[in-house]
Tab-separated table of C-alpha atoms in Angstrom:
chain	number	residue	atom	x	y	z
A	1	MET	CA	14.406	-50.472	-176.844
A	2	ASN	CA	12.323	-52.549	-179.289
A	3	VAL	CA	12.959	-52.853	-183.034
A	4	SER	CA	10.508	-50.070	-183.803
A	5	SER	CA	12.736	-47.669	-181.951
A	6	ALA	CA	15.446	-48.038	-184.502
A	7	SER	CA	14.335	-44.929	-186.283
A	8	SER	CA	15.027	-42.924	-183.095
A	9	CYS	CA	18.491	-44.573	-182.933
A	10	VAL	CA	19.176	-43.658	-186.625
A	11	ARG	CA	18.029	-40.163	-185.970
A	12	MET	CA	20.340	-39.736	-182.923
A	13	ASN	CA	23.419	-41.017	-184.881
A	14	ALA	CA	22.557	-38.673	-187.687
A	15	LEU	CA	22.323	-35.804	-185.300
A	16	ARG	CA	25.766	-36.626	-183.985
A	17	SER	CA	26.992	-36.384	-187.569
A	18	SER	CA	25.573	-32.913	-187.935
A	19	SER	CA	25.734	-29.886	-185.624
A	20	SER	CA	22.803	-28.089	-187.266
A	21	SER	CA	19.401	-29.473	-188.356
A	22	TYR	CA	18.149	-32.831	-189.712
A	23	SER	CA	18.364	-31.447	-193.244
A	24	SER	CA	22.201	-31.201	-193.274
A	25	SER	CA	24.962	-33.790	-193.695
A	26	ILE	CA	23.435	-37.272	-193.628
A	27	TYR	CA	20.060	-35.934	-194.796
A	28	GLY	CA	21.383	-33.858	-197.592
A	29	ASN	CA	21.592	-36.381	-200.471
A	30	ALA	CA	20.112	-39.568	-201.828
A	31	SER	CA	22.722	-41.741	-200.018
A	32	GLN	CA	20.675	-41.220	-196.847
A	33	PHE	CA	18.072	-43.739	-198.067
A	34	LEU	CA	20.384	-46.547	-198.874
A	35	LEU	CA	22.294	-45.927	-195.603
A	36	LEU	CA	19.054	-46.347	-193.677
A	37	LYS	CA	18.259	-49.545	-195.708
A	38	VAL	CA	21.711	-50.932	-194.828
A	39	ILE	CA	21.107	-50.258	-191.142
A	40	ARG	CA	17.741	-51.996	-191.299
A	41	GLU	CA	19.133	-55.003	-193.201
A	42	GLU	CA	21.675	-55.323	-190.455
A	43	GLU	CA	18.938	-55.330	-187.828
A	44	ARG	CA	16.956	-57.958	-189.702
A	45	THR	CA	19.628	-60.338	-190.866
A	46	ARG	CA	22.088	-60.201	-187.980
A	47	GLY	CA	19.610	-59.689	-185.126
A	48	SER	CA	21.549	-56.442	-184.327
A	49	ARG	CA	20.994	-56.172	-180.617
A	50	GLY	CA	23.338	-55.895	-177.767
A	51	GLY	CA	23.015	-57.960	-174.565
A	52	ASN	CA	20.954	-55.185	-172.999
A	53	GLY	CA	18.232	-55.417	-175.541
A	54	GLN	CA	19.254	-52.216	-177.320
A	55	VAL	CA	19.130	-51.857	-181.085
A	56	ARG	CA	22.590	-51.280	-182.492
A	57	CYS	CA	22.754	-48.709	-185.310
A	58	THR	CA	25.831	-48.316	-187.465
A	59	LEU	CA	26.515	-45.454	-189.909
A	60	ALA	CA	28.677	-46.084	-192.979
A	61	ALA	CA	31.960	-44.198	-192.571
A	62	GLU	CA	31.643	-42.632	-196.103
A	63	PRO	CA	27.976	-42.505	-197.149
A	64	GLU	CA	28.731	-40.456	-200.231
A	65	THR	CA	30.408	-43.496	-201.817
A	66	LEU	CA	27.217	-45.542	-201.750
A	67	ARG	CA	25.299	-45.853	-205.017
A	68	THR	CA	22.337	-43.600	-205.490
A	69	PRO	CA	19.265	-45.718	-204.735
A	70	GLU	CA	16.390	-46.330	-207.159
A	71	LEU	CA	12.700	-46.320	-206.583
A	72	LYS	CA	12.553	-50.132	-206.677
A	73	ASP	CA	14.879	-50.255	-203.687
A	74	TYR	CA	12.114	-49.108	-201.365
A	75	GLU	CA	8.882	-50.287	-199.809
A	76	ARG	CA	6.372	-47.387	-199.587
A	77	PRO	CA	6.183	-47.535	-196.663
A	78	ASP	CA	8.396	-50.087	-195.025
A	79	SER	CA	7.518	-52.041	-191.833
A	80	PHE	CA	8.606	-49.014	-189.784
A	81	GLY	CA	6.022	-46.791	-191.558
A	82	ARG	CA	8.772	-44.901	-193.344
A	83	PHE	CA	9.312	-43.718	-196.862
A	84	GLY	CA	13.035	-43.610	-196.941
A	85	ILE	CA	13.914	-41.599	-193.776
A	86	PHE	CA	10.520	-39.925	-193.818
A	87	GLY	CA	7.373	-40.772	-191.868
A	88	GLY	CA	7.337	-42.896	-188.734
A	89	LYS	CA	5.519	-42.538	-185.504
A	90	TYR	CA	6.690	-39.610	-183.337
A	91	VAL	CA	3.686	-39.772	-180.964
A	92	PRO	CA	2.941	-40.111	-177.235
A	93	GLU	CA	2.848	-43.651	-175.988
A	94	THR	CA	-0.901	-43.173	-175.375
A	95	LEU	CA	-1.545	-43.315	-179.191
A	96	MET	CA	0.676	-46.242	-180.036
A	97	ALA	CA	-1.999	-48.908	-179.423
A	98	ALA	CA	-4.682	-46.833	-181.343
A	99	LEU	CA	-2.279	-46.485	-184.301
A	100	ALA	CA	-1.456	-50.226	-184.237
A	101	ASN	CA	-5.160	-51.096	-184.064
A	102	LEU	CA	-5.969	-48.739	-186.950
A	103	GLU	CA	-3.219	-50.289	-189.119
A	104	GLU	CA	-4.437	-53.834	-188.278
A	105	ALA	CA	-8.056	-52.866	-189.103
A	106	TYR	CA	-6.957	-51.216	-192.319
A	107	ARG	CA	-4.859	-54.173	-193.462
A	108	SER	CA	-7.709	-56.613	-192.638
A	109	MET	CA	-10.299	-54.562	-194.491
A	110	ALA	CA	-8.029	-53.903	-197.483
A	111	ASN	CA	-8.698	-57.547	-198.595
A	112	ASN	CA	-12.105	-57.909	-197.194
A	113	ALA	CA	-14.611	-58.366	-200.006
A	114	GLU	CA	-17.568	-57.277	-197.902
A	115	PHE	CA	-15.836	-54.035	-196.794
A	116	GLN	CA	-14.692	-53.236	-200.313
A	117	ALA	CA	-18.165	-53.931	-201.741
A	118	GLU	CA	-19.714	-51.576	-199.191
A	119	LEU	CA	-17.039	-48.875	-199.772
A	120	ASN	CA	-17.334	-49.048	-203.539
A	121	GLY	CA	-21.121	-48.946	-203.346
A	122	ILE	CA	-21.054	-45.812	-201.255
A	123	LEU	CA	-18.431	-44.168	-203.474
A	124	LYS	CA	-20.579	-44.875	-206.508
A	125	ASP	CA	-24.092	-44.134	-205.244
A	126	TYR	CA	-23.374	-41.494	-202.479
A	127	VAL	CA	-20.117	-39.767	-203.521
A	128	GLY	CA	-20.822	-39.999	-207.245
A	129	ARG	CA	-17.769	-41.757	-208.579
A	130	GLU	CA	-16.261	-42.248	-211.011
A	131	THR	CA	-15.533	-38.562	-211.762
A	132	PRO	CA	-14.950	-37.468	-215.349
A	133	LEU	CA	-11.658	-37.004	-217.087
A	134	TYR	CA	-12.562	-33.890	-218.996
A	135	PHE	CA	-10.759	-32.481	-222.032
A	136	ALA	CA	-10.365	-28.720	-221.311
A	137	GLU	CA	-10.570	-27.670	-224.961
A	138	ARG	CA	-10.475	-23.889	-224.544
A	139	LEU	CA	-7.765	-24.061	-221.845
A	140	SER	CA	-5.726	-26.196	-224.214
A	141	GLU	CA	-6.427	-23.663	-227.028
A	142	TYR	CA	-5.211	-20.793	-224.702
A	143	TYR	CA	-1.815	-22.457	-224.357
A	144	ARG	CA	-1.473	-23.270	-228.048
A	145	ARG	CA	1.598	-21.612	-229.622
A	146	PRO	CA	1.409	-19.339	-232.672
A	147	ASP	CA	2.433	-22.302	-234.932
A	148	GLY	CA	-0.611	-24.201	-233.669
A	149	THR	CA	1.306	-26.739	-231.457
A	150	GLY	CA	0.717	-27.268	-227.825
A	151	PRO	CA	-0.207	-29.681	-225.023
A	152	LEU	CA	-3.677	-31.212	-224.559
A	153	ILE	CA	-5.009	-30.475	-221.007
A	154	TYR	CA	-7.355	-32.760	-219.102
A	155	LEU	CA	-9.026	-32.110	-215.821
A	156	LYS	CA	-9.711	-34.927	-213.368
A	157	ARG	CA	-13.058	-33.608	-211.961
A	158	GLU	CA	-12.811	-34.303	-208.253
A	159	ASP	CA	-14.767	-31.055	-207.743
A	160	LEU	CA	-17.922	-33.050	-208.914
A	161	ASN	CA	-17.750	-35.292	-205.955
A	162	HIS	CA	-20.446	-34.945	-203.299
A	163	THR	CA	-19.318	-32.141	-200.982
A	164	GLY	CA	-17.306	-30.652	-203.808
A	165	ALA	CA	-13.812	-32.021	-203.366
A	166	HIS	CA	-11.697	-35.128	-203.279
A	167	LYS	CA	-11.721	-35.249	-199.431
A	168	ILE	CA	-14.946	-37.307	-199.303
A	169	ASN	CA	-13.057	-40.443	-200.614
A	170	ASN	CA	-10.924	-40.745	-197.469
A	171	ALA	CA	-13.648	-39.510	-195.095
A	172	VAL	CA	-16.109	-42.254	-196.148
A	173	ALA	CA	-13.525	-45.022	-195.955
A	174	GLN	CA	-12.224	-43.956	-192.512
A	175	ALA	CA	-15.838	-43.656	-191.195
A	176	LEU	CA	-16.427	-47.237	-192.214
A	177	LEU	CA	-13.179	-48.319	-190.457
A	178	ALA	CA	-14.200	-46.335	-187.320
A	179	LYS	CA	-17.495	-48.268	-187.176
A	180	ARG	CA	-15.706	-51.575	-187.343
A	181	LEU	CA	-13.355	-50.387	-184.568
A	182	GLY	CA	-16.497	-49.664	-182.417
A	183	LYS	CA	-15.715	-45.912	-182.222
A	184	ARG	CA	-18.742	-43.682	-182.388
A	185	ARG	CA	-17.001	-40.272	-181.873
A	186	ILE	CA	-15.148	-38.767	-184.762
A	187	ILE	CA	-12.718	-35.813	-184.706
A	188	ALA	CA	-11.127	-34.065	-187.649
A	189	GLU	CA	-8.990	-31.018	-188.449
A	190	THR	CA	-9.784	-28.733	-191.415
A	191	GLY	CA	-8.215	-25.756	-193.148
A	192	ALA	CA	-10.232	-24.852	-196.166
A	193	GLY	CA	-13.208	-26.586	-194.627
A	194	GLN	CA	-13.503	-29.214	-197.367
A	195	HIS	CA	-12.285	-32.087	-195.174
A	196	GLY	CA	-14.367	-30.844	-192.298
A	197	VAL	CA	-17.470	-30.811	-194.546
A	198	ALA	CA	-16.625	-34.300	-195.814
A	199	THR	CA	-16.183	-35.578	-192.345
A	200	ALA	CA	-19.398	-33.941	-191.087
A	201	THR	CA	-21.181	-35.450	-194.108
A	202	VAL	CA	-20.120	-39.021	-193.529
A	203	CYS	CA	-20.778	-38.685	-189.833
A	204	ALA	CA	-24.370	-37.598	-190.595
A	205	ARG	CA	-24.617	-40.549	-193.079
A	206	PHE	CA	-23.472	-43.105	-190.546
A	207	GLY	CA	-24.920	-41.591	-187.406
A	208	LEU	CA	-21.559	-40.735	-185.711
A	209	ASP	CA	-20.774	-37.901	-183.340
A	210	CYS	CA	-18.461	-35.286	-185.066
A	211	VAL	CA	-16.234	-32.623	-183.774
A	212	VAL	CA	-14.099	-30.532	-186.273
A	213	TYR	CA	-11.253	-28.381	-185.207
A	214	MET	CA	-10.681	-25.277	-187.366
A	215	GLY	CA	-8.381	-22.268	-186.960
A	216	ALA	CA	-10.277	-19.118	-186.150
A	217	GLN	CA	-8.720	-17.312	-189.096
A	218	ASP	CA	-9.785	-20.069	-191.403
A	219	MET	CA	-13.259	-19.988	-189.876
A	220	GLU	CA	-13.521	-16.406	-190.922
A	221	ARG	CA	-12.323	-16.846	-194.514
A	222	GLN	CA	-14.339	-20.114	-194.955
A	223	SER	CA	-17.533	-19.038	-193.191
A	224	LEU	CA	-19.727	-20.888	-195.802
A	225	ASN	CA	-18.073	-24.217	-194.971
A	226	VAL	CA	-18.365	-23.506	-191.223
A	227	PHE	CA	-22.144	-23.153	-191.695
A	228	ARG	CA	-22.267	-26.296	-193.809
A	229	MET	CA	-20.502	-28.308	-191.109
A	230	ARG	CA	-22.867	-27.098	-188.387
A	231	LEU	CA	-25.896	-27.731	-190.681
A	232	LEU	CA	-24.671	-31.302	-191.064
A	233	GLY	CA	-24.674	-31.687	-187.245
A	234	ALA	CA	-21.007	-31.276	-186.450
A	235	GLU	CA	-19.602	-29.282	-183.659
A	236	VAL	CA	-17.007	-26.844	-185.037
A	237	ARG	CA	-14.409	-25.824	-182.380
A	238	PRO	CA	-12.372	-22.683	-183.112
A	239	VAL	CA	-8.637	-22.743	-182.485
A	240	HIS	CA	-7.093	-19.446	-181.502
A	241	SER	CA	-3.465	-20.503	-180.782
A	242	GLY	CA	-0.525	-19.765	-183.078
A	243	THR	CA	-1.745	-18.412	-186.402
A	244	ALA	CA	-5.226	-19.909	-185.955
A	245	THR	CA	-4.857	-21.926	-189.135
A	246	LEU	CA	-4.457	-25.571	-190.294
A	247	LYS	CA	-1.326	-26.452	-188.270
A	248	ASP	CA	-2.915	-25.209	-185.012
A	249	ALA	CA	-6.233	-27.042	-185.783
A	250	THR	CA	-4.252	-30.289	-186.320
A	251	SER	CA	-2.434	-29.879	-183.016
A	252	GLU	CA	-5.723	-29.398	-181.163
A	253	ALA	CA	-7.229	-32.458	-182.869
A	254	ILE	CA	-4.264	-34.536	-181.769
A	255	ARG	CA	-4.609	-33.256	-178.187
A	256	ASP	CA	-8.216	-34.361	-178.225
A	257	TRP	CA	-7.254	-37.724	-179.592
A	258	VAL	CA	-4.666	-38.317	-176.873
A	259	THR	CA	-7.346	-37.537	-174.249
A	260	ASN	CA	-10.149	-39.558	-175.684
A	261	VAL	CA	-8.369	-42.276	-177.588
A	262	GLU	CA	-10.458	-45.115	-176.264
A	263	THR	CA	-13.728	-43.801	-177.696
A	264	THR	CA	-12.593	-41.541	-180.498
A	265	HIS	CA	-11.328	-41.993	-184.083
A	266	TYR	CA	-9.305	-39.208	-185.708
A	267	ILE	CA	-10.177	-38.862	-189.485
A	268	LEU	CA	-6.874	-37.168	-190.478
A	269	GLY	CA	-7.496	-35.412	-193.770
A	270	SER	CA	-4.109	-35.606	-195.427
A	271	VAL	CA	-1.188	-37.886	-196.243
A	272	ALA	CA	0.609	-36.444	-193.166
A	273	GLY	CA	0.756	-37.497	-189.510
A	274	PRO	CA	2.042	-40.662	-187.992
A	275	HIS	CA	1.962	-44.069	-189.647
A	276	PRO	CA	-0.382	-45.546	-190.799
A	277	TYR	CA	-2.122	-42.298	-191.897
A	278	PRO	CA	0.037	-41.314	-194.784
A	279	MET	CA	-0.389	-44.874	-196.262
A	280	LEU	CA	-4.060	-45.182	-195.368
A	281	VAL	CA	-5.123	-41.755	-196.705
A	282	ARG	CA	-3.090	-42.240	-199.819
A	283	ASP	CA	-4.674	-45.646	-200.575
A	284	PHE	CA	-8.245	-44.282	-200.007
A	285	HIS	CA	-7.505	-41.584	-202.462
A	286	ALA	CA	-5.781	-43.861	-204.992
A	287	VAL	CA	-9.151	-44.335	-206.735
A	288	ILE	CA	-8.285	-40.982	-208.389
A	289	GLY	CA	-5.274	-42.353	-210.193
A	290	LYS	CA	-6.816	-45.668	-210.907
A	291	GLU	CA	-9.734	-44.085	-212.733
A	292	THR	CA	-7.400	-41.759	-214.517
A	293	ARG	CA	-5.371	-44.649	-215.923
A	294	ARG	CA	-8.491	-46.503	-217.079
A	295	GLN	CA	-10.039	-43.300	-218.511
A	296	ALA	CA	-6.863	-42.311	-220.380
A	297	LEU	CA	-6.726	-45.772	-221.891
A	298	GLU	CA	-10.276	-45.437	-223.103
A	299	LYS	CA	-9.828	-41.992	-224.434
A	300	TRP	CA	-6.591	-42.146	-226.257
A	301	GLY	CA	-5.228	-45.628	-225.731
A	302	GLY	CA	-2.381	-44.738	-223.481
A	303	LYS	CA	-1.165	-43.017	-220.276
A	304	PRO	CA	-1.043	-39.356	-219.362
A	305	ASP	CA	2.416	-37.835	-220.072
A	306	VAL	CA	2.319	-35.368	-217.157
A	307	LEU	CA	0.318	-35.346	-213.923
A	308	VAL	CA	-0.184	-32.009	-212.076
A	309	ALA	CA	-1.672	-31.393	-208.674
A	310	CYS	CA	-1.551	-28.798	-205.912
A	311	VAL	CA	0.299	-29.783	-202.705
A	312	GLY	CA	-0.447	-28.696	-199.118
A	313	GLY	CA	-0.333	-31.776	-197.070
A	314	GLY	CA	-0.621	-33.587	-200.306
A	315	SER	CA	-3.613	-35.892	-200.261
A	316	ASN	CA	-5.129	-35.125	-203.758
A	317	ALA	CA	-1.663	-35.205	-205.381
A	318	MET	CA	-0.842	-38.619	-203.767
A	319	GLY	CA	-4.216	-39.919	-204.885
A	320	LEU	CA	-3.384	-39.062	-208.486
A	321	PHE	CA	0.339	-39.823	-208.406
A	322	HIS	CA	0.264	-43.234	-206.557
A	323	GLU	CA	-1.106	-45.272	-209.496
A	324	PHE	CA	1.740	-43.936	-211.734
A	325	VAL	CA	4.721	-43.731	-209.385
A	326	ASP	CA	6.198	-46.855	-211.000
A	327	ASP	CA	5.568	-45.522	-214.506
A	328	GLU	CA	8.725	-43.534	-214.835
A	329	ASP	CA	7.726	-42.193	-218.239
A	330	VAL	CA	5.013	-40.250	-216.502
A	331	ARG	CA	6.076	-36.857	-215.048
A	332	LEU	CA	4.695	-36.127	-211.530
A	333	ILE	CA	4.463	-32.396	-210.748
A	334	GLY	CA	3.332	-30.979	-207.460
A	335	VAL	CA	2.632	-27.219	-206.944
A	336	GLU	CA	2.917	-25.509	-203.597
A	337	ALA	CA	1.818	-22.100	-202.368
A	338	ALA	CA	4.500	-19.382	-202.815
A	339	GLY	CA	2.229	-16.868	-201.114
A	340	PHE	CA	3.854	-13.388	-201.423
A	341	GLY	CA	6.964	-15.059	-202.882
A	342	ILE	CA	9.428	-17.537	-201.712
A	343	GLY	CA	11.929	-14.738	-201.151
A	344	THR	CA	9.617	-13.531	-198.324
A	345	ASN	CA	8.670	-15.244	-195.053
A	346	LYS	CA	5.049	-15.324	-196.260
A	347	HIS	CA	4.705	-18.573	-198.141
A	348	ALA	CA	3.841	-22.252	-197.635
A	349	ALA	CA	6.425	-23.744	-200.094
A	350	THR	CA	7.531	-26.537	-197.854
A	351	LEU	CA	9.182	-28.762	-200.370
A	352	THR	CA	10.834	-25.852	-202.219
A	353	MET	CA	12.269	-24.096	-199.103
A	354	GLY	CA	11.904	-26.470	-196.167
A	355	GLN	CA	14.277	-28.553	-194.096
A	356	VAL	CA	13.743	-32.057	-192.663
A	357	GLY	CA	12.154	-32.149	-189.120
A	358	VAL	CA	9.271	-33.688	-187.166
A	359	LEU	CA	5.735	-32.287	-187.008
A	360	HIS	CA	2.457	-33.865	-186.038
A	361	GLY	CA	3.940	-37.261	-185.547
A	362	ALA	CA	5.990	-37.802	-188.666
A	363	MET	CA	9.396	-36.801	-190.171
A	364	SER	CA	9.171	-34.734	-193.284
A	365	TYR	CA	10.134	-31.380	-194.866
A	366	LEU	CA	9.031	-28.433	-192.689
A	367	LEU	CA	9.200	-24.670	-192.767
A	368	GLN	CA	11.435	-24.131	-189.720
A	369	ASP	CA	14.145	-21.721	-188.545
A	370	ASP	CA	17.672	-22.511	-187.533
A	371	ASP	CA	16.464	-23.431	-183.997
A	372	GLY	CA	13.982	-25.935	-185.380
A	373	GLN	CA	11.005	-23.726	-184.542
A	374	ILE	CA	8.118	-23.786	-187.083
A	375	ILE	CA	7.899	-20.782	-189.407
A	376	GLU	CA	4.264	-19.826	-189.770
A	377	PRO	CA	3.200	-20.281	-193.431
A	378	HIS	CA	1.075	-18.041	-195.620
A	379	SER	CA	-1.221	-18.769	-198.605
A	380	ILE	CA	-4.418	-17.141	-199.841
A	381	SER	CA	-5.563	-20.781	-199.921
A	382	ALA	CA	-6.538	-22.120	-196.528
A	383	GLY	CA	-5.996	-25.632	-197.673
A	384	LEU	CA	-2.376	-25.087	-198.581
A	385	ASP	CA	-1.542	-22.913	-195.576
A	386	TYR	CA	0.447	-25.661	-193.761
A	387	PRO	CA	4.100	-25.717	-192.736
A	388	GLY	CA	4.643	-29.439	-193.305
A	389	VAL	CA	3.935	-31.930	-196.151
A	390	GLY	CA	3.218	-35.662	-196.392
A	391	PRO	CA	6.280	-37.875	-195.923
A	392	GLU	CA	5.866	-39.676	-199.200
A	393	HIS	CA	6.050	-36.406	-201.068
A	394	SER	CA	9.318	-35.653	-199.232
A	395	PHE	CA	10.545	-39.057	-200.305
A	396	LEU	CA	9.503	-38.688	-203.965
A	397	LYS	CA	11.234	-35.296	-203.957
A	398	ASP	CA	14.429	-36.555	-202.568
A	399	ILE	CA	14.817	-39.548	-204.979
A	400	GLY	CA	13.901	-37.244	-207.876
A	401	ARG	CA	10.732	-39.185	-208.878
A	402	ALA	CA	8.420	-36.222	-208.511
A	403	GLU	CA	9.082	-32.442	-209.221
A	404	TYR	CA	7.776	-29.688	-206.956
A	405	PHE	CA	7.294	-26.029	-207.786
A	406	SER	CA	5.397	-23.126	-206.304
A	407	VAL	CA	3.144	-20.217	-207.465
A	408	THR	CA	2.188	-17.016	-205.665
A	409	ASP	CA	-1.163	-15.752	-204.421
A	410	ASP	CA	-1.439	-13.408	-207.430
A	411	GLU	CA	-0.695	-16.181	-209.905
A	412	ALA	CA	-3.314	-18.462	-208.340
A	413	LEU	CA	-5.950	-15.686	-208.406
A	414	GLU	CA	-5.269	-15.221	-212.080
A	415	ALA	CA	-5.729	-18.909	-212.759
A	416	PHE	CA	-8.890	-18.949	-210.637
A	417	GLN	CA	-10.436	-16.316	-212.923
A	418	GLN	CA	-9.079	-17.744	-216.095
A	419	LEU	CA	-10.543	-21.247	-215.823
A	420	SER	CA	-13.860	-19.726	-214.775
A	421	LYS	CA	-13.884	-17.695	-217.981
A	422	LEU	CA	-12.499	-20.309	-220.303
A	423	GLU	CA	-14.225	-23.478	-219.183
A	424	GLY	CA	-17.164	-22.391	-217.040
A	425	ILE	CA	-15.536	-24.114	-214.052
A	426	ILE	CA	-14.834	-22.217	-210.778
A	427	PRO	CA	-11.900	-24.054	-209.162
A	428	ALA	CA	-10.897	-24.029	-205.523
A	429	LEU	CA	-8.014	-21.772	-204.671
A	430	GLU	CA	-5.985	-24.863	-203.868
A	431	THR	CA	-6.603	-26.222	-207.424
A	432	SER	CA	-5.879	-22.741	-208.818
A	433	HIS	CA	-2.279	-23.140	-207.816
A	434	ALA	CA	-1.804	-26.188	-209.990
A	435	LEU	CA	-3.595	-24.366	-212.836
A	436	ALA	CA	-1.309	-21.365	-212.466
A	437	PHE	CA	1.759	-23.530	-213.003
A	438	LEU	CA	0.475	-24.324	-216.539
A	439	GLU	CA	1.675	-20.867	-217.444
A	440	LYS	CA	5.285	-22.045	-216.895
A	441	LEU	CA	4.790	-25.676	-217.874
A	442	CYS	CA	3.019	-25.503	-221.182
A	443	PRO	CA	5.589	-23.590	-223.188
A	444	THR	CA	8.122	-26.324	-222.441
A	445	LEU	CA	5.993	-29.263	-223.601
A	446	GLU	CA	6.083	-30.935	-226.951
A	447	HIS	CA	3.085	-30.888	-229.194
A	448	GLY	CA	0.407	-33.248	-228.207
A	449	THR	CA	1.684	-33.835	-224.660
A	450	ARG	CA	-1.241	-35.033	-222.616
A	451	VAL	CA	-1.428	-33.270	-219.176
A	452	VAL	CA	-3.844	-34.411	-216.519
A	453	LEU	CA	-4.422	-31.810	-213.782
A	454	ASN	CA	-6.325	-32.851	-210.695
A	455	CYS	CA	-9.205	-30.407	-210.188
A	456	SER	CA	-9.296	-31.237	-206.529
A	457	GLY	CA	-12.166	-28.998	-205.501
A	458	ARG	CA	-14.690	-26.398	-206.543
A	459	GLY	CA	-14.350	-22.761	-205.644
A	460	ASP	CA	-17.766	-21.806	-204.210
A	461	LYS	CA	-16.110	-21.757	-200.797
A	462	ASP	CA	-13.461	-19.302	-201.962
A	463	VAL	CA	-15.613	-16.703	-203.606
A	464	ASN	CA	-15.830	-14.366	-200.591
A	465	SER	CA	-12.141	-14.570	-200.072
A	466	VAL	CA	-11.465	-13.698	-203.704
A	467	ILE	CA	-13.945	-10.745	-203.517
A	468	LYS	CA	-12.049	-9.323	-200.542
A	469	TYR	CA	-8.633	-9.950	-202.142
A	470	LEU	CA	-9.600	-8.283	-205.402
A	471	LYS	CA	-11.201	-5.303	-203.609
A	472	GLY	CA	-8.124	-4.817	-201.562
A	473	LYS	CA	-5.874	-5.039	-204.651
A	474	TYR	CA	-7.855	-2.874	-206.954
């Protein structure tokens, strides 16, 4: 076993400490992270190997006595591709070389002036960056208290990007990487269709072949985006297995990649999946937070007090949060989909209700039963209808740096209509979940608190779904 297999050894020891799931015992409190760090330090400093070349892993006898770790104790991610215990590479051997090559290409391009100049030029002239930080005056007024006090709400307008969402940031950058890797065939998964549209768009722009996997149910409720992808020259392959939604589309995309890894690059659309994707996708979306910091300084001479974003896999949220993770005076709030309610089995509130497990190549919080089988999620929003979440979100939750809440389908629909009427902005149903949480958040905030909410996408794609939902309800 090589050093990269240490995570598997840690996992096996942890499983021996618990007769149930990954989420119990060792994985139940903050000591898990320092414990893992101690094990890795032992590997690095003592050359912790037996004579047979096996990595030796040691668990502290009483992990609860270890001090609670702090954010500064961690690399994000470390050399194993992990955020604390989360992340890693749980993939077939077939993909290991492709992932290593992708990481190497990414790290070489990250400091390559020519690559960065090309990327920044495309983001500016093709995507339309930077996006505005818009003061939502009437929305702020709506949440003003009777005594005239209340928060000031700003929207980071990612909905104004070319293709109508934040997804294009990552798609453009990965397409440029794929060209440098010599791979002309691109595959992607999509739920709401925004990542599929973004991928099809950049493939048209760069002359690349494009195949997008999409759940059959999502194709029905996002028929406009299906047409857009095909118009852009992409092949859209329906996935009928499972619940025919995002999880199943992702699984099919990974199967394709395993089969065609030599010629194909997988543009994964979220901060999920095996390393280096959570890092890579986060960094390509980090432009959102960097712009926000600069714009806030220009507008009021300081930082936001609170950042709010919806979370499915979590790419738009990490894009906003990453710049501010080390600013501990800035609250980070992610909002998940509670569907019919977290007391039912029809929700997608992974961080609120999930347990630790492995899905799509990474360890993270998942919706799973006592036998470790995935519980099918539900959300009115196709982009949040996913039973997992990015590993860095799991990490930020467990160390207490970010807060995660959930809102129901009904609450999101109310917010969808409210922003449309108050600000003349029709938000995506994904974004509507973050907007809905303002109803609970704003009454708790001091006067003048500056809230930046990531308006991650526009709602044109969701109008037909909303019409059907409201007809069924009323």
